[in-house]
Structures are given as structure tokens and as C-alpha cells.
Amino acid sequence: MILHPTFLPWQGFCPWPGLILIHRSRRGDESLIVHERTHEEQMREHGWARFVWRYLTRPMFRMAMEVQAYRAQMAAGGSLSIAAHNLSTGYYLDLTFAQALEMLS
């Protein structure tokens, strides 16, 4: 199920498998939906509780999951430069834009 709330502090969010939230302003952004569906699959693969715990407590795990999701997003038409910017600024990973760009390329 995909919902489009007006107030969402992120562009997209998958709190658990089966529910994806996409900010109303990004409705119809298929590449963002692919990104969130990738997180949905990651949760199924790792188990929801284990995924959330690792994502919140292990920066290297969070980075690996986001790199995978951004690569899927770019394959669906998302922008490399926007993905690198988001990865370098939005996840408390202490990455420069150049480092993020290299990881995603």
C-alpha cells in the first residue's frame, strides 16, 4: 500500500513491509517508489526488527542499504547527483559528496 501524506519529514519512507509513504509533492515519482520498494525487500530479507535495529545502530549497514536502494532508484531513472547529495547529507554517514558519488557510480 502506498499512501501520500501531506506532512512527512522525508520524501519517502517505508516503516514496514507492505506500507510505503511518499510525500504528496512526490506523488508519481516512480524512481522514489522503487527506492522505497527496495527497502521493503530488504526488510523482508533481513526481518523487520533486525533490519530496523541494524539500520538505526550500524552506520555501515545503513550505508549499504541506502547504496543498494539508490542504485535501484537510479536504474529506474533517478538522478546520480541527487542520490549522491542525499546519501552524503541525509543519513549521518560522514560522507563527502565525492565519496557518495564514487560509491553510487
PDB file of C-alpha atoms in Angstrom:
ATOM      1  CA  MET A   1       0.000   0.000   0.000  1.00  0.00           C
ATOM      2  CA  ILE A   2       1.314   3.439  -0.916  1.00  0.00           C
ATOM      3  CA  LEU A   3      -0.018   6.478   0.941  1.00  0.00           C
ATOM      4  CA  HIS A   4       0.667  10.131   0.139  1.00  0.00           C
ATOM      5  CA  PRO A   5       0.530  12.173   3.352  1.00  0.00           C
ATOM      6  CA  THR A   6       0.951  15.935   3.187  1.00  0.00           C
ATOM      7  CA  PHE A   7       3.125  16.083   6.277  1.00  0.00           C
ATOM      8  CA  LEU A   8       6.059  13.729   6.007  1.00  0.00           C
ATOM      9  CA  PRO A   9       9.538  14.888   7.043  1.00  0.00           C
ATOM     10  CA  TRP A  10      11.085  12.797   4.255  1.00  0.00           C
ATOM     11  CA  GLN A  11      10.380  12.415   0.570  1.00  0.00           C
ATOM     12  CA  GLY A  12       9.618   8.752   1.127  1.00  0.00           C
ATOM     13  CA  PHE A  13       9.582   6.264   3.976  1.00  0.00           C
ATOM     14  CA  CYS A  14       8.888   2.556   4.348  1.00  0.00           C
ATOM     15  CA  PRO A  15       8.135   1.912   8.048  1.00  0.00           C
ATOM     16  CA  TRP A  16       7.476  -1.803   7.475  1.00  0.00           C
ATOM     17  CA  PRO A  17       6.853  -4.164   4.577  1.00  0.00           C
ATOM     18  CA  GLY A  18       3.529  -3.504   2.951  1.00  0.00           C
ATOM     19  CA  LEU A  19       3.390   0.224   3.699  1.00  0.00           C
ATOM     20  CA  ILE A  20       5.203   2.924   1.767  1.00  0.00           C
ATOM     21  CA  LEU A  21       4.722   6.616   2.453  1.00  0.00           C
ATOM     22  CA  ILE A  22       5.549   9.044  -0.350  1.00  0.00           C
ATOM     23  CA  HIS A  23       5.194  12.762   0.294  1.00  0.00           C
ATOM     24  CA  ARG A  24       2.265  14.172  -1.635  1.00  0.00           C
ATOM     25  CA  SER A  25       4.634  16.507  -3.519  1.00  0.00           C
ATOM     26  CA  ARG A  26       6.462  13.439  -4.899  1.00  0.00           C
ATOM     27  CA  ARG A  27       3.337  11.532  -5.947  1.00  0.00           C
ATOM     28  CA  GLY A  28       4.008   9.734  -9.199  1.00  0.00           C
ATOM     29  CA  ASP A  29       7.806   9.653  -8.745  1.00  0.00           C
ATOM     30  CA  GLU A  30       8.357   6.073  -9.848  1.00  0.00           C
ATOM     31  CA  SER A  31      12.092   6.097  -9.097  1.00  0.00           C
ATOM     32  CA  LEU A  32      11.383   7.089  -5.474  1.00  0.00           C
ATOM     33  CA  ILE A  33       8.825   4.291  -5.214  1.00  0.00           C
ATOM     34  CA  VAL A  34      11.494   1.871  -6.480  1.00  0.00           C
ATOM     35  CA  HIS A  35      13.865   3.163  -3.758  1.00  0.00           C
ATOM     36  CA  GLU A  36      11.268   2.520  -1.055  1.00  0.00           C
ATOM     37  CA  ARG A  37      10.301  -0.869  -2.504  1.00  0.00           C
ATOM     38  CA  THR A  38      13.980  -1.808  -2.271  1.00  0.00           C
ATOM     39  CA  HIS A  39      13.862  -1.023   1.463  1.00  0.00           C
ATOM     40  CA  GLU A  40      10.689  -3.089   1.700  1.00  0.00           C
ATOM     41  CA  GLU A  41      12.509  -6.076   0.173  1.00  0.00           C
ATOM     42  CA  GLN A  42      15.499  -5.512   2.456  1.00  0.00           C
ATOM     43  CA  MET A  43      13.191  -5.655   5.480  1.00  0.00           C
ATOM     44  CA  ARG A  44      11.705  -8.909   4.251  1.00  0.00           C
ATOM     45  CA  GLU A  45      15.161 -10.368   3.619  1.00  0.00           C
ATOM     46  CA  HIS A  46      16.644  -9.399   6.994  1.00  0.00           C
ATOM     47  CA  GLY A  47      13.464  -9.500   9.064  1.00  0.00           C
ATOM     48  CA  TRP A  48      11.755  -6.264  10.013  1.00  0.00           C
ATOM     49  CA  ALA A  49      13.025  -5.939  13.600  1.00  0.00           C
ATOM     50  CA  ARG A  50      16.581  -6.958  12.705  1.00  0.00           C
ATOM     51  CA  PHE A  51      16.634  -4.565   9.745  1.00  0.00           C
ATOM     52  CA  VAL A  52      15.393  -1.618  11.804  1.00  0.00           C
ATOM     53  CA  TRP A  53      17.814  -2.347  14.646  1.00  0.00           C
ATOM     54  CA  ARG A  54      20.815  -2.615  12.318  1.00  0.00           C
ATOM     55  CA  TYR A  55      19.735   0.383  10.250  1.00  0.00           C
ATOM     56  CA  LEU A  56      19.492   2.585  13.340  1.00  0.00           C
ATOM     57  CA  THR A  57      22.596   1.337  15.152  1.00  0.00           C
ATOM     58  CA  ARG A  58      25.111   0.403  12.444  1.00  0.00           C
ATOM     59  CA  PRO A  59      26.166   3.137  10.038  1.00  0.00           C
ATOM     60  CA  MET A  60      27.892   0.681   7.678  1.00  0.00           C
ATOM     61  CA  PHE A  61      24.701  -1.368   7.383  1.00  0.00           C
ATOM     62  CA  ARG A  62      22.654   1.794   6.824  1.00  0.00           C
ATOM     63  CA  MET A  63      25.095   2.895   4.132  1.00  0.00           C
ATOM     64  CA  ALA A  64      24.960  -0.476   2.353  1.00  0.00           C
ATOM     65  CA  MET A  65      21.151  -0.481   2.399  1.00  0.00           C
ATOM     66  CA  GLU A  66      20.937   3.082   1.088  1.00  0.00           C
ATOM     67  CA  VAL A  67      23.522   2.495  -1.636  1.00  0.00           C
ATOM     68  CA  GLN A  68      21.519  -0.507  -2.813  1.00  0.00           C
ATOM     69  CA  ALA A  69      18.268   1.486  -2.752  1.00  0.00           C
ATOM     70  CA  TYR A  70      19.785   4.492  -4.551  1.00  0.00           C
ATOM     71  CA  ARG A  71      21.265   2.249  -7.230  1.00  0.00           C
ATOM     72  CA  ALA A  72      17.808   0.771  -7.820  1.00  0.00           C
ATOM     73  CA  GLN A  73      16.361   4.271  -7.885  1.00  0.00           C
ATOM     74  CA  MET A  74      18.918   5.426 -10.462  1.00  0.00           C
ATOM     75  CA  ALA A  75      18.229   2.344 -12.602  1.00  0.00           C
ATOM     76  CA  ALA A  76      14.586   3.483 -12.628  1.00  0.00           C
ATOM     77  CA  GLY A  77      15.525   6.955 -13.846  1.00  0.00           C
ATOM     78  CA  GLY A  78      16.658   8.729 -10.683  1.00  0.00           C
ATOM     79  CA  SER A  79      19.475  11.265 -10.744  1.00  0.00           C
ATOM     80  CA  LEU A  80      23.007  10.267  -9.723  1.00  0.00           C
ATOM     81  CA  SER A  81      23.826  13.739  -8.422  1.00  0.00           C
ATOM     82  CA  ILE A  82      20.669  13.933  -6.309  1.00  0.00           C
ATOM     83  CA  ALA A  83      21.282  10.425  -4.958  1.00  0.00           C
ATOM     84  CA  ALA A  84      24.883  11.337  -4.053  1.00  0.00           C
ATOM     85  CA  HIS A  85      23.742  14.546  -2.390  1.00  0.00           C
ATOM     86  CA  ASN A  86      21.087  12.718  -0.369  1.00  0.00           C
ATOM     87  CA  LEU A  87      23.493   9.943   0.621  1.00  0.00           C
ATOM     88  CA  SER A  88      26.174  12.403   1.719  1.00  0.00           C
ATOM     89  CA  THR A  89      23.850  14.647   3.733  1.00  0.00           C
ATOM     90  CA  GLY A  90      20.840  12.709   4.916  1.00  0.00           C
ATOM     91  CA  TYR A  91      21.942   9.617   6.800  1.00  0.00           C
ATOM     92  CA  TYR A  92      24.598  10.626   9.345  1.00  0.00           C
ATOM     93  CA  LEU A  93      27.235   8.677   7.428  1.00  0.00           C
ATOM     94  CA  ASP A  94      30.032  11.272   7.440  1.00  0.00           C
ATOM     95  CA  LEU A  95      30.451  11.023   3.667  1.00  0.00           C
ATOM     96  CA  THR A  96      31.521  13.739   1.291  1.00  0.00           C
ATOM     97  CA  PHE A  97      29.608  14.273  -1.941  1.00  0.00           C
ATOM     98  CA  ALA A  98      32.614  12.893  -3.865  1.00  0.00           C
ATOM     99  CA  GLN A  99      32.687   9.734  -1.718  1.00  0.00           C
ATOM    100  CA  ALA A 100      28.950   9.204  -2.171  1.00  0.00           C
ATOM    101  CA  LEU A 101      29.260   9.787  -5.904  1.00  0.00           C
ATOM    102  CA  GLU A 102      32.017   7.176  -6.128  1.00  0.00           C
ATOM    103  CA  MET A 103      30.008   4.628  -4.134  1.00  0.00           C
ATOM    104  CA  LEU A 104      26.992   5.057  -6.406  1.00  0.00           C
ATOM    105  CA  SER A 105      28.875   5.083  -9.702  1.00  0.00           C
TER     106      SER A 105
END
